[in-house]
Coordinates of C-alpha atoms and ligand atoms in Angstrom, one line a residue:
X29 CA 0.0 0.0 0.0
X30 CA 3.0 2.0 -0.1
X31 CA 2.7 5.4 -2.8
X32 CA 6.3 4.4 -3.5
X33 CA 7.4 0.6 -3.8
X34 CA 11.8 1.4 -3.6
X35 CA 13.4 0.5 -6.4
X36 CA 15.6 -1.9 -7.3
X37 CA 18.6 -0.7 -9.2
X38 CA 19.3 -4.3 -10.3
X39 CA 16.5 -5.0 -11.9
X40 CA 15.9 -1.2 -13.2
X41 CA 15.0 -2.4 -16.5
X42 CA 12.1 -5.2 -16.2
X43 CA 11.3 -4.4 -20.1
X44 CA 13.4 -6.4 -22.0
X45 CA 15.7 -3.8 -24.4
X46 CA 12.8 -1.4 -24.2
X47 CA 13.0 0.9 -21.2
X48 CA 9.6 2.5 -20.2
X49 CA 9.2 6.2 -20.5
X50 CA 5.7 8.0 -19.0
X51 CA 4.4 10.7 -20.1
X52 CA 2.1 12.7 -18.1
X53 CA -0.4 14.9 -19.5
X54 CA -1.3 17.9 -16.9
X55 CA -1.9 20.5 -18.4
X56 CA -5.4 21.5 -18.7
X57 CA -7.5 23.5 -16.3
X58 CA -10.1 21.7 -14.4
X59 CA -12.6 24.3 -14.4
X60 CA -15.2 22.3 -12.5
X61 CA -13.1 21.8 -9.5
X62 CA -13.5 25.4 -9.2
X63 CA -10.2 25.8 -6.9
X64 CA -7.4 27.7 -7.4
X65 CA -5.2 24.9 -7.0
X66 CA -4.2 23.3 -10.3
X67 CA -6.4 20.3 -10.7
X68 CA -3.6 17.8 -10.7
X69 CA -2.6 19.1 -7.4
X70 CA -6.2 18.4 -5.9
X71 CA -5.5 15.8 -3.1
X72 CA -6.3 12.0 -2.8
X73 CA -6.0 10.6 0.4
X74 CA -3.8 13.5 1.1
X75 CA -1.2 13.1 -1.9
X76 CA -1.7 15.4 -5.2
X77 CA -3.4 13.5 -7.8
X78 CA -0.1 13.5 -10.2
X79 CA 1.4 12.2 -7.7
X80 CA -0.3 8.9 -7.3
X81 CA 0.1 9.0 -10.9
X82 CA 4.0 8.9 -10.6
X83 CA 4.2 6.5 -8.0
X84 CA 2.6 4.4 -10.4
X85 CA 5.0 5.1 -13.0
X86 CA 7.5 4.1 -10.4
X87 CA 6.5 1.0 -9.7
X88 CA 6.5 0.6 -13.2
X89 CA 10.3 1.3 -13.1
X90 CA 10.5 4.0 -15.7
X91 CA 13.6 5.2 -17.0
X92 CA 11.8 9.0 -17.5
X93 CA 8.8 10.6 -16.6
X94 CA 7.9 13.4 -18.7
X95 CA 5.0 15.8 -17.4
X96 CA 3.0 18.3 -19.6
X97 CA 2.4 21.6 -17.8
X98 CA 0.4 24.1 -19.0
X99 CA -2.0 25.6 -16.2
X100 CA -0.7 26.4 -13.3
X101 CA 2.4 25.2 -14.6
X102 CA 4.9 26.8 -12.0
X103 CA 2.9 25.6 -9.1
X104 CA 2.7 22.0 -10.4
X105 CA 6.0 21.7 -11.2
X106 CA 7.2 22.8 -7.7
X107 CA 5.2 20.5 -6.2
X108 CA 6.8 17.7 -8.3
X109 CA 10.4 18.6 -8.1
X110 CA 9.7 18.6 -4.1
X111 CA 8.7 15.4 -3.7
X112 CA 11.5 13.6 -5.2
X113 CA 12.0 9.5 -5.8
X114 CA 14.1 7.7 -8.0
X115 CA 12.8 8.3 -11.1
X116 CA 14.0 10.6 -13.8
X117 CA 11.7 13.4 -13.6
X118 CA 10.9 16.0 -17.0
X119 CA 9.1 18.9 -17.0
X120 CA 7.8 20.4 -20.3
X121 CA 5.3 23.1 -21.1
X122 CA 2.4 23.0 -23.1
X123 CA 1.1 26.5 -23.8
X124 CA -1.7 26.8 -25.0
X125 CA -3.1 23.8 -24.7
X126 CA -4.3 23.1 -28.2
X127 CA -5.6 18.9 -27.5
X128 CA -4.1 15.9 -26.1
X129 CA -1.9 15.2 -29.4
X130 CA -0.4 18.6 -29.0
X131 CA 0.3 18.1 -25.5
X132 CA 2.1 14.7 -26.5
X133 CA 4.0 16.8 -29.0
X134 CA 5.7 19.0 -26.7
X135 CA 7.6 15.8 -24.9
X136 CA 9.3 14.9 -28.1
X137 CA 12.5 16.2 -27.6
X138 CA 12.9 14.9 -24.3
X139 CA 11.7 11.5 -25.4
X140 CA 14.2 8.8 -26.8
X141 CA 13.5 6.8 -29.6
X142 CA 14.6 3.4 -28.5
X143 CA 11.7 3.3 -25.1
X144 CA 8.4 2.8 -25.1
X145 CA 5.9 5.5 -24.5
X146 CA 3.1 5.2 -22.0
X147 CA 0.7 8.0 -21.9
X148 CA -1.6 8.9 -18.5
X149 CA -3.2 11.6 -17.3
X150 CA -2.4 13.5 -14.2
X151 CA -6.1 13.8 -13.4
X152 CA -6.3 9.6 -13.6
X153 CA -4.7 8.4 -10.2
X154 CA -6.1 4.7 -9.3
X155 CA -4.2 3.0 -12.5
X156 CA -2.5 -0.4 -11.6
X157 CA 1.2 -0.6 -12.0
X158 CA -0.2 -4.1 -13.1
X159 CA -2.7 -3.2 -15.6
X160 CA -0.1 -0.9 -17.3
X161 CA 2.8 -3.8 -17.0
X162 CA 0.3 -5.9 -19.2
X163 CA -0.2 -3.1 -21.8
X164 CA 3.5 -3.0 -22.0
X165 CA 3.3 -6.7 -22.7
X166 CA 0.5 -6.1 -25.2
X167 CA 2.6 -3.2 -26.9
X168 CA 5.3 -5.4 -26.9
X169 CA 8.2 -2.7 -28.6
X170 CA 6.2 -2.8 -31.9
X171 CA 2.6 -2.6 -31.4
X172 CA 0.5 0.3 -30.6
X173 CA -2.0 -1.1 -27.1
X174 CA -4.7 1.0 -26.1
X175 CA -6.4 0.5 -23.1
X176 CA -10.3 0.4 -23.2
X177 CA -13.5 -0.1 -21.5
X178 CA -16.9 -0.8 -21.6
X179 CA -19.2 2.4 -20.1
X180 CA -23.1 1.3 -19.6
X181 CA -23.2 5.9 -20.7
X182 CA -20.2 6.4 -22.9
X183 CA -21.3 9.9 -23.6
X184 CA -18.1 12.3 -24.4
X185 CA -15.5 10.0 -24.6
X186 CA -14.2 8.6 -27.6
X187 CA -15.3 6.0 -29.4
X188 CA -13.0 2.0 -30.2
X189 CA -14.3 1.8 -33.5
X190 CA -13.7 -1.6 -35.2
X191 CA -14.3 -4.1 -38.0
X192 CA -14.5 -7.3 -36.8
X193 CA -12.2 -7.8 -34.1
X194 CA -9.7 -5.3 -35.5
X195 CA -9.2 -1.8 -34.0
X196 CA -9.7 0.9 -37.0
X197 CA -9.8 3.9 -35.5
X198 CA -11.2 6.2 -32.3
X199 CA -13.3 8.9 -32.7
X200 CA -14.0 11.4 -30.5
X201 CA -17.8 11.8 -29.4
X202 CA -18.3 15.4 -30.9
X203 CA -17.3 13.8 -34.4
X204 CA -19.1 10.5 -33.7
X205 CA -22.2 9.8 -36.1
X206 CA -25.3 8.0 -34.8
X207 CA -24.2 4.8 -35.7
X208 CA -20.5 5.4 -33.8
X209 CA -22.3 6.6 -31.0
X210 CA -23.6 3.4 -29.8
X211 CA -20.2 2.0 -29.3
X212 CA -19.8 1.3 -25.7
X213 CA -16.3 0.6 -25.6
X214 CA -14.1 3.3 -24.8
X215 CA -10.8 4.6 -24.9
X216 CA -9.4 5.4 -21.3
X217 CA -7.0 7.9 -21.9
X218 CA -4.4 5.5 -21.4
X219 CA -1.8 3.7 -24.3
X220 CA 1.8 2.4 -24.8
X221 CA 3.6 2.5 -28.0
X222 CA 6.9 2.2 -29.5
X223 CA 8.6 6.0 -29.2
X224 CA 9.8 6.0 -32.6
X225 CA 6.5 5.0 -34.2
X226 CA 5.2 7.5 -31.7
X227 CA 7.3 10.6 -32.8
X228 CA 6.5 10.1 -36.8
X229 CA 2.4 9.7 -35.9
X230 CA 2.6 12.4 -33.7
X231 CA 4.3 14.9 -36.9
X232 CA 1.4 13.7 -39.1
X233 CA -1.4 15.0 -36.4
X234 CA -3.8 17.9 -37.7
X235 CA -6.8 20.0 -36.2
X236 CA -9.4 19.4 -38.6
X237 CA -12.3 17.9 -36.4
X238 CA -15.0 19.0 -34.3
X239 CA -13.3 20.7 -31.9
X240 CA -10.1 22.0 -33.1
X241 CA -7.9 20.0 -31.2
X242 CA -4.5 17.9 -32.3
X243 CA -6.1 14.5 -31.4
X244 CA -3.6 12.0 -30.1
X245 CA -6.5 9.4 -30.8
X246 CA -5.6 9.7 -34.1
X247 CA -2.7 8.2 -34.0
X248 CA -5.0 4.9 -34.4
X249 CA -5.6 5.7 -37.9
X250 CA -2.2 5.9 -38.7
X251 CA -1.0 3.2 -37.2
X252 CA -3.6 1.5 -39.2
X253 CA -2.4 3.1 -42.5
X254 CA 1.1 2.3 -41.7
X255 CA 0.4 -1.7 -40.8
X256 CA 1.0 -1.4 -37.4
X257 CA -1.1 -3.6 -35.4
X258 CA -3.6 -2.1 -32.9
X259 CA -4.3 -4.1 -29.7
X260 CA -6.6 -3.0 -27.0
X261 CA -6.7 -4.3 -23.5
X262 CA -10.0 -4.0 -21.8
X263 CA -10.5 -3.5 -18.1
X264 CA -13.3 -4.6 -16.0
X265 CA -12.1 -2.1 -13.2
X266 CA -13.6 1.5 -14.1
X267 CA -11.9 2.6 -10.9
X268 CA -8.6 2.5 -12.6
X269 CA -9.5 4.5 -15.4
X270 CA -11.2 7.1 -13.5
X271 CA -10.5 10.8 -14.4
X272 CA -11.4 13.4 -12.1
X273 CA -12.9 16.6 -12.9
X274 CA -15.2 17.7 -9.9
X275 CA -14.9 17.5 -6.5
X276 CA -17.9 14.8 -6.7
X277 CA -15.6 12.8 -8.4
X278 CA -12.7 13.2 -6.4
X279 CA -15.0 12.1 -3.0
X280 CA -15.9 9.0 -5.1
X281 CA -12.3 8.3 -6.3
X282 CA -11.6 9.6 -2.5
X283 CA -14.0 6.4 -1.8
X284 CA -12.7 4.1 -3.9
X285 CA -9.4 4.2 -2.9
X286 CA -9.8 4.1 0.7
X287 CA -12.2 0.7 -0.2
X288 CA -9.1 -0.8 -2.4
X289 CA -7.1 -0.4 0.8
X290 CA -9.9 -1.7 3.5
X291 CA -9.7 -4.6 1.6
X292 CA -6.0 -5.0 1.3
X293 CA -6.2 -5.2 5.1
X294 CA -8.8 -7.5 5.4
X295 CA -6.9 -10.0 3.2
X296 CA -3.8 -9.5 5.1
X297 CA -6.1 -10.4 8.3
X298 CA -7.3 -7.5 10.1
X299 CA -10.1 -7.1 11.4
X300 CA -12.3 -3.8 10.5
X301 CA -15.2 -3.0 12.4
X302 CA -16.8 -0.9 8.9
X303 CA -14.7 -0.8 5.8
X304 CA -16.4 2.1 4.3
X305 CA -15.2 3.9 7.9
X306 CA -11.3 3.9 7.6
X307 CA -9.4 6.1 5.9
X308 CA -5.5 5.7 5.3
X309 CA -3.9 8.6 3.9
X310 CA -0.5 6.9 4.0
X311 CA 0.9 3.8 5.1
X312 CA -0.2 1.6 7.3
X313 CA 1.2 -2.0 8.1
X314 CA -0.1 -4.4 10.7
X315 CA 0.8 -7.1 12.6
X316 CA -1.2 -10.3 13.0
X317 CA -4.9 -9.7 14.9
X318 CA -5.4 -6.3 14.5
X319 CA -8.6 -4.9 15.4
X320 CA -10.0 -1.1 14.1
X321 CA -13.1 0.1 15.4
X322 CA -15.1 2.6 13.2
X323 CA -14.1 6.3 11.6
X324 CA -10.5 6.0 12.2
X325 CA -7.9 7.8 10.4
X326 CA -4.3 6.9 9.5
X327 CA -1.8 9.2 8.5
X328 CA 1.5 9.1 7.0
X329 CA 3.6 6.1 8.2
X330 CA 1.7 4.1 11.3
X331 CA 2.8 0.5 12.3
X332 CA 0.4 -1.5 14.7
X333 CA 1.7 -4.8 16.0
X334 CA 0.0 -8.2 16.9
X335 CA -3.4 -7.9 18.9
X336 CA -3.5 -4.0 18.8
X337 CA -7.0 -3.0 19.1
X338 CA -7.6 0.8 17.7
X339 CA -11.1 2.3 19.5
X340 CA -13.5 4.4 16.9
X341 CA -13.0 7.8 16.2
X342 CA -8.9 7.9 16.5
X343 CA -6.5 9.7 14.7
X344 CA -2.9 8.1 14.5
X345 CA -0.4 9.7 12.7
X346 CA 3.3 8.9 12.1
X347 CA 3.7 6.3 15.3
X348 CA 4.3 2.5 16.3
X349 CA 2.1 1.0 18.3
X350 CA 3.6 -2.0 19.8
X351 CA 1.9 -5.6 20.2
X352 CA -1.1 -5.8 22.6
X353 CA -1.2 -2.3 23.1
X354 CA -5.2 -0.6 23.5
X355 CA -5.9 3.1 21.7
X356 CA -9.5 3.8 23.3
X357 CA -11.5 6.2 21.3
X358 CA -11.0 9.4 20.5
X359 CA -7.0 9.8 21.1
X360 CA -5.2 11.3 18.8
X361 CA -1.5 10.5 18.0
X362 CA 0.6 13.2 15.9
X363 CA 4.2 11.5 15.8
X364 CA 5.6 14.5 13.3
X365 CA 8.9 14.5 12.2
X366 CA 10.0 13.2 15.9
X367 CA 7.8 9.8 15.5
X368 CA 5.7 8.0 18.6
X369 CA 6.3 5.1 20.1
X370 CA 3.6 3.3 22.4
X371 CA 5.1 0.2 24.1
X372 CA 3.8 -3.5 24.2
X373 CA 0.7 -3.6 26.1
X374 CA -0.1 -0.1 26.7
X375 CA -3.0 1.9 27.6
X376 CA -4.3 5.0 25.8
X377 CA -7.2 6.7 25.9
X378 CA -10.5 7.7 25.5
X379 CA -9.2 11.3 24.4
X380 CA -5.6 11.1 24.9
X381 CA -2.8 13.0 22.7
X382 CA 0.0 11.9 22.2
X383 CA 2.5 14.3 20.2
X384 CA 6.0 14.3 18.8
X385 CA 8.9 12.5 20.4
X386 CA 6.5 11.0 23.3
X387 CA 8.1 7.7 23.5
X388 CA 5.9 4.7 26.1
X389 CA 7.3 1.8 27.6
X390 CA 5.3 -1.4 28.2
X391 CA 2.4 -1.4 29.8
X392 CA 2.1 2.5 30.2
X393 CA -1.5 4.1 30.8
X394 CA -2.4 7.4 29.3
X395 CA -5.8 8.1 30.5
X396 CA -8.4 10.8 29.2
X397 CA -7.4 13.9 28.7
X398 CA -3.6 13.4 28.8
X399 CA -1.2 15.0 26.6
X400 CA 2.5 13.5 26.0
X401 CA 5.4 15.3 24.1
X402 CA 8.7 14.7 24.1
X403 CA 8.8 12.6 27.0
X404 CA 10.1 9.4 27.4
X405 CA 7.9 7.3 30.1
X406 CA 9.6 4.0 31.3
X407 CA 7.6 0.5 31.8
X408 CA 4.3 1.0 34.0
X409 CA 4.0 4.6 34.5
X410 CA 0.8 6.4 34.5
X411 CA -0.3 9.4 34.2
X412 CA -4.4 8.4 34.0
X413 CA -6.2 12.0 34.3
X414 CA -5.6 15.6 33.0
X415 CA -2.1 15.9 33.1
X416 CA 0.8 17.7 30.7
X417 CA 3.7 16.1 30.4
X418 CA 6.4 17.9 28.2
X419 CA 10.4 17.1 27.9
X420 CA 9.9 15.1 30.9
X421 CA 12.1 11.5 31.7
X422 CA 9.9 9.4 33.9
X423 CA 10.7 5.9 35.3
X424 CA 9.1 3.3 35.9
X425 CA 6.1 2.7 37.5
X426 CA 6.2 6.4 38.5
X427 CA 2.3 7.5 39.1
X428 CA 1.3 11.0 37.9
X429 CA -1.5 12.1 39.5
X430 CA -4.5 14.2 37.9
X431 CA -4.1 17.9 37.3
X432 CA -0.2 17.5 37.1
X433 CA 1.8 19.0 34.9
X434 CA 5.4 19.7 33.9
X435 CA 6.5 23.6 33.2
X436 CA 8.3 23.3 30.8
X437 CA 8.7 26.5 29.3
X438 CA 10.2 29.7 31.0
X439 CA 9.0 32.0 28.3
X440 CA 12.0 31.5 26.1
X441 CA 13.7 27.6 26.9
X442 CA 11.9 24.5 26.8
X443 CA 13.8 22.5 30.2
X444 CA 13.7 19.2 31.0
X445 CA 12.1 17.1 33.8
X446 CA 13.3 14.2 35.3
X447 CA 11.4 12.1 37.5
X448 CA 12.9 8.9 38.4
X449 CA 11.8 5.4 39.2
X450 CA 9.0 4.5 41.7
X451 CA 7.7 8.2 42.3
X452 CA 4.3 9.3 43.1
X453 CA 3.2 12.7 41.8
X454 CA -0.2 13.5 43.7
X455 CA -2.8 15.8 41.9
X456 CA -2.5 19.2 41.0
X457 CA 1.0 19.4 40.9
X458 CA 3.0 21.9 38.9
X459 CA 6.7 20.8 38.3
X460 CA 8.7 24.1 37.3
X461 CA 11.5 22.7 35.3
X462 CA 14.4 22.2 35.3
X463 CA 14.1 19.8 37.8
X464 CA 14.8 16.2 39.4
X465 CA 12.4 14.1 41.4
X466 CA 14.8 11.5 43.1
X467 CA 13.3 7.8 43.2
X468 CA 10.9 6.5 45.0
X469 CA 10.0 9.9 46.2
X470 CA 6.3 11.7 47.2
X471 CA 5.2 14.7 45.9
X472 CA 2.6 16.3 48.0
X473 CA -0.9 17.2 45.9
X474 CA -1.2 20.9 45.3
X475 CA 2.6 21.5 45.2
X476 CA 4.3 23.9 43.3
X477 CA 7.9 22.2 42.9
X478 CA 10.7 24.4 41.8
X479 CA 13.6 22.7 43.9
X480 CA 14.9 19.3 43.2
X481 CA 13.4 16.1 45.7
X482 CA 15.7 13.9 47.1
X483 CA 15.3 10.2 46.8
X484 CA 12.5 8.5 48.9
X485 CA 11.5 11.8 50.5
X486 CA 8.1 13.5 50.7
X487 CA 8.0 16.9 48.8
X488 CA 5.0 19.5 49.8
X489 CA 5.2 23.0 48.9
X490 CA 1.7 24.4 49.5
X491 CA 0.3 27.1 51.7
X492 CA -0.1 24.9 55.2
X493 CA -3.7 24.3 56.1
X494 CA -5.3 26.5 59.3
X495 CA -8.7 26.5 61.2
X496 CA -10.2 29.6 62.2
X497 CA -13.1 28.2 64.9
X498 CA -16.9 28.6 64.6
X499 CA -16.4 30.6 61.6
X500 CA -19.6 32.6 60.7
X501 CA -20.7 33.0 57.2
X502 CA -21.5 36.7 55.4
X503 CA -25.2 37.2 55.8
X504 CA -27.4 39.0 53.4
X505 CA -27.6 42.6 54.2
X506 CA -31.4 43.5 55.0
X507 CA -32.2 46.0 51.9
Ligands
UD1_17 C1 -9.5 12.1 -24.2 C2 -9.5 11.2 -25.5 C3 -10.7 10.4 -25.5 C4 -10.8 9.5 -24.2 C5 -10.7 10.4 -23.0 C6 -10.7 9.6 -21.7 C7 -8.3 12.6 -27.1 C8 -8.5 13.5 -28.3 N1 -9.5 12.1 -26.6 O1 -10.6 12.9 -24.2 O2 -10.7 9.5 -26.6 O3 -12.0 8.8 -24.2 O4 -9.6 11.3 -23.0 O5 -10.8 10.5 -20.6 O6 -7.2 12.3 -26.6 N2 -4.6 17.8 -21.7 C9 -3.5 18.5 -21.8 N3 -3.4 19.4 -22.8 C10 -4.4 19.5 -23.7 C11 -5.6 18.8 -23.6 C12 -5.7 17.9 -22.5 O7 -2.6 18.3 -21.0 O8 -4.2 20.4 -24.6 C13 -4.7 16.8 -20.6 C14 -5.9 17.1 -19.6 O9 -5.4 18.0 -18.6 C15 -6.2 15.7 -19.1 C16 -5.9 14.8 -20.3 O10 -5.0 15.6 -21.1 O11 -5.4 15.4 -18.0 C17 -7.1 14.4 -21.1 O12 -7.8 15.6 -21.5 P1 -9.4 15.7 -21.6 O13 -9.7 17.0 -22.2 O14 -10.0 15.2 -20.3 O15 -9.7 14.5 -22.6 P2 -10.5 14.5 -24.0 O16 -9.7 15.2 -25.0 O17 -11.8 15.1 -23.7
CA18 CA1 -10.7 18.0 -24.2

């Protein structure tokens, strides 16, 4: 489930003597998302759209990935060159955008001649590194493989004309007659072809249709004229060749994705309280027995071990939660750059956050209303009620009582907290740090503690308690 599978310099080229080039089309506008962001940059389960799509191309092993800019070009290809991978990554510009053969036009001189070419669309994001593996099969260095499907309302797409079995051409609905218009298989969007063959269709393209545009669907027809066989793979799975051009269809894509992963999980074993309630906007692994109660949200890289039970309505983000360990409802983990660790067996929760660097020993408890950052807490402590603990060390078994918290912050230094094995902490405590609470010792509830406590002493530093006898009450003055 990982966006990016590592690759393996070894076996870099999987294609025989024809390396794999992508090129991405992202240029157009996306009017209907009415956004400012470019519509390739929309997000799916948190990632831009074009980015699934070179993840995919990836895991495909690509020598190149060329992508087509046009609108919103700058901010598109800042986004790209951020993100990185091992893949050589092209930008060209396509301006203005005159059709989807013109677009392919502009990657020519970036292109070699001995790859083959496979064409996608920023805006498509679920593809299969599989179902695009077997269209580079299908292509084969010499053919030209289009990948098709069957729409029950193929309205505006265009058109897999053929006689017999044969593919003749495609035409686009807007020049489709009545007859063409039937046709219910369609082209996706999505082809792979030899990059020489490619390069002389490509200079043969003109405008003269419906709507103007350079069609790269008419590469078909030459192909065709020149002998060249066509071959079209159809999918079953309309998911993969989604395109997105509203945010109606990115919720359902949004849907679909998150339901391709849910499933994922239950193969591997775990056990989902709703499927159509999870939502993994990054990587998630588990161990064996998992168990994830409903609406719970995963973000960027999360590892649950054996027998972790996740309670509804949790966020975990960026954290390992180690075997046996129990997130009751509502917590929410934000590990950051930092990372969170909870240790076997633990405790946390309902409503519990846990932020960067807070690191939990076996069998800790983290009760409601806690909050953990950049603390380490040794085997067994607890902190079980409305407490703040913040770059604090405490050992084991130490107790924390409710209302507690570490100062941490002066105003202008974060300072550290130590509080060492075996020490009870009663309620309402305020620990002004920098400062050591020696093991085994008592701090007294309601203490302000700016001074360090030896070991296995009691610590009180509260305004002493006094009696004043037979003490009357204010009456109400008589008005
Ligand atoms: C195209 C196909 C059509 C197919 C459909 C599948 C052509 C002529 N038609 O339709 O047969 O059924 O895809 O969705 O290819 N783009 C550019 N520059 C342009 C035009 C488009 O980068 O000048 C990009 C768009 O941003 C989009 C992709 O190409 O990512 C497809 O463009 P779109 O207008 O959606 O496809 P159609 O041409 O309508
Ligand atoms: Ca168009």
């Amino acid at each position: 489930m990982s966006l990016f599978q590592p690759t393996d310099p070894a076996t870099h080229n999987p294609h025989g003597q024809h390396p794999v080039d992508v090129v991405i089309m992202a240029a157009g506008k996306g009017t209907r998302m009415k956004s400012r962001l470019p519509k390739v940059l929309q997000r799916l389960a948190h990632v831009p759209l074009v980015q699934h799509v070179l993840a995919t191309a990836q895991q495909l092993q690509a020598r190149s990935a060329v992508v087509i800019t046009g609108h919103g070009a700058d901010q598109v290809e800042a986004a790209l060159a951020a993100i990185g991978g091992t893949l050589a990554l092209k930008f060209v510009r396509q301006e203005p955008q005159l059709g989807t053969g013109h677009a392919v036009q502009q990657a020519v001189p970036v292109l070699g001649d001995d790859g083959v070419v496979v064409v996608l669309s920023g805006d498509v994001p679920l593809t299969l590194a599989d179902t695009l593996q077997a269209l580079i099969a299908l292509c084969d260095g010499q053919h030209l493989a289009l990948l098709t499907i069957d729409l029950p309302d193929p309205t505006g797409y265009g058109r897999v004309v053929r006689t017999g079995d044969a593919v003749t051409t495609i035409v686009e609905h807007k020049d489709a007659n009545a007859r063409q218009r039937t046709i219910t298989e369609i082209y996706s969007g999505i082809l792979a072809v030899p990059a020489a063959l490619l390069k002389r269709w490509l200079a043969r393209l003109d405008n003269q249709n419906a709507q103007g545009e350079y069609y790269l669907t008419d590469i078909v027809k030459f192909a065709v004229q020149d002998g060249v066989r066509v071959l079209a793979q159809k999918t079953e799975d309309a998911v993969q060749v989604a395109g997105i051009n509203s945010p109606v269809q990115l919720a359902e894509l949004e849907r679909a994705y998150q339901r391709r992963q849910a499933l994922a999980l239950m193969e591997a074993g775990v056990r989902l309280a709703d499927p159509a309630r999870l939502d993994i906007r990054g990587h998630l692994r588990c161990g064996m027995d998992v168990e994830i109660d409903v609406n719970c949200i995963f973000e960027g890289a999360v590892t649950l071990g054996d027998n972790v039970t996740i309670g509804a309505h949790c966020v975990l983000a960026d954290c390992t939660i180690e075997a046996g360990a129990v997130i009751h409802p509502f917590t929410h983990i934000d590990g950051g750059a930092q990372g969170v660790r909870v240790g076997e067996g633990a405790l946390i929760g309902p409503f519990a956050r846990l932020r960067p660097g807070a690191q939990l020993g076996a069998g800790v408890h983290i009760g409601n209303f806690v909050e953990v950052k950049n603390s380490t807490l040794a085997a067994g402590a607890k902190a079980n009620h409305l407490a703040y603990l913040g770059d604090a060390t405490v050992g084991e078994r130490v107790n924390f009582g409710a209302g507690s918290i570490t100062a941490n912050y002066d105003g202008a230094n974060k300072l550290r907290t130590t509080i060492e094995a075996d020490v009870h902490v009663g309620s309402n405590c305020v620990l002004v740090a920098p400062v050591t609470l020696g093991a085994g010792a008592t701090v007294g509830g309601g203490s302000t503690i700016t001074k360090d406590v030896p070991s296995g002493a009691l610590g009180v530093a509260r305004g002493k308690q006094t009696h004043l006898a037979n003490w009357a009450r204010p009456a109400k003055k008589p008005t």
